[in-house]
XYZ file of C-alpha atoms in Angstrom:
151
model
C 17.366 41.683 107.611
C 14.432 43.715 108.213
C 11.702 42.930 110.493
C 8.110 44.368 111.457
C 7.913 43.053 114.514
C 9.099 45.681 117.324
C 9.862 45.982 120.761
C 9.597 49.742 121.762
C 12.161 50.756 124.577
C 14.185 53.256 125.522
C 17.693 53.916 126.526
C 19.293 56.508 128.283
C 22.963 57.117 127.985
C 25.574 59.201 129.397
C 28.225 58.239 126.961
C 28.000 58.103 123.252
C 27.465 54.718 121.692
C 30.096 53.522 119.287
C 27.880 52.145 116.467
C 24.480 52.402 115.257
C 22.117 50.468 112.929
C 21.445 52.069 109.567
C 17.915 53.664 109.859
C 15.432 51.655 107.706
C 14.266 53.210 104.671
C 11.640 52.862 101.813
C 9.315 49.927 101.504
C 10.353 46.086 100.961
C 6.794 44.758 100.226
C 6.819 44.974 96.541
C 4.161 43.165 95.325
C 3.794 41.087 98.291
C 0.098 40.674 100.044
C 0.665 38.366 102.424
C -0.457 40.185 105.271
C -4.128 41.984 103.226
C -4.503 38.030 102.156
C -4.291 36.734 105.366
C -5.624 38.960 108.057
C -9.051 37.087 109.033
C -11.290 40.251 109.496
C -9.970 42.121 106.337
C -8.655 44.911 108.426
C -5.739 45.884 106.305
C -7.504 47.399 103.676
C -4.583 48.744 101.492
C -0.978 48.139 101.846
C -0.112 50.168 105.154
C -3.834 50.932 106.132
C -5.524 49.340 108.603
C -9.455 49.478 109.554
C -9.290 49.348 113.246
C -12.519 48.947 113.340
C -12.047 45.676 112.185
C -8.811 44.998 113.478
C -9.058 41.753 115.812
C -5.891 43.431 118.088
C -7.849 46.546 118.453
C -11.100 44.620 119.519
C -9.080 42.073 121.958
C -6.881 44.715 123.506
C -7.814 48.639 122.929
C -11.668 48.376 122.558
C -14.739 45.775 124.147
C -15.204 43.615 121.255
C -18.275 43.902 119.619
C -20.955 41.246 118.500
C -20.030 42.264 114.364
C -16.328 41.364 114.778
C -14.838 37.473 114.639
C -12.015 37.170 116.688
C -11.227 34.131 114.875
C -9.996 32.315 117.988
C -8.108 35.002 119.403
C -8.272 36.160 123.020
C -5.468 38.717 123.573
C -4.574 40.293 120.052
C -3.862 38.736 116.757
C -0.473 37.886 115.309
C -1.690 36.594 111.749
C -0.163 39.797 109.812
C 3.351 39.625 111.511
C 3.833 35.896 110.992
C 2.972 35.820 107.380
C 5.394 38.548 106.712
C 8.532 37.089 104.570
C 10.522 39.632 106.331
C 9.511 38.324 109.652
C 10.384 34.406 108.674
C 13.633 35.603 107.753
C 14.482 37.714 110.969
C 16.972 36.136 113.281
C 15.454 35.365 116.854
C 16.912 37.190 119.529
C 20.056 36.363 121.403
C 18.817 37.055 125.008
C 17.243 34.380 127.493
C 15.436 37.467 128.561
C 13.174 38.132 125.558
C 12.213 34.291 125.689
C 8.721 33.803 126.110
C 7.502 33.590 129.883
C 4.285 31.291 129.007
C 2.811 29.883 126.408
C -0.781 30.869 126.121
C -2.013 27.387 124.124
C -1.541 25.632 127.075
C -4.083 27.436 128.810
C -7.500 25.914 127.913
C -10.773 27.679 127.878
C -11.695 26.316 130.932
C -8.868 27.234 133.157
C -9.341 30.902 131.445
C -12.698 31.048 132.987
C -12.262 29.716 136.347
C -9.300 31.415 137.112
C -9.418 33.839 139.552
C -8.274 37.926 139.427
C -5.494 36.802 141.857
C -3.970 33.791 140.004
C -4.334 36.052 136.885
C -2.688 39.281 138.228
C 0.379 36.574 139.866
C 0.785 34.661 136.375
C 0.259 37.680 134.221
C 0.626 40.713 136.170
C 4.088 41.549 134.937
C 2.973 40.433 131.173
C 1.272 42.159 128.048
C -1.727 40.376 129.091
C -2.316 42.605 132.161
C -3.404 45.434 129.979
C -6.326 43.992 128.918
C -6.820 41.939 132.435
C -8.348 38.716 133.264
C -12.359 39.740 132.937
C -11.713 40.944 129.568
C -9.939 37.584 128.301
C -12.686 35.682 129.689
C -15.371 37.585 127.748
C -13.141 37.204 124.625
C -13.270 33.445 125.607
C -17.063 33.115 126.121
C -17.311 35.442 122.290
C -15.049 32.522 120.474
C -17.132 29.777 122.321
C -20.361 31.109 121.435
C -19.277 31.403 117.516
C -18.026 28.309 117.508
C -21.247 26.675 118.582
C -23.093 28.633 115.626
């Protein structure tokens, strides 16, 4: 089973490994357009082509969000294109508890995000990908979504 979810890492070995997975070759998308049709901002403009200027993940993680993009409720990243992929839906879950989520971000309300101090944020999320954006950025994204909901 193939999946487009990916955890990057590197393992340095002094001994040769006994087995390797076969490299992924070719495209298995066929006529599927789920990711293109599911993208809330239309950032996937063609198969395997993303307009990063319209990508929610890029705007919430890589660069300051602009007023011209709807974050669709996201405050850090966006997984719509990944979660709708049939290959990802069939892929087996990990077997190691080390890869289990540390928290469920959906259990944290907008009010909690906006009231959170930098110290609390670093204590709770300092060793997670959320630290990449930082509390100020996440709070800004919460406010952008609140303003959008008020329109």
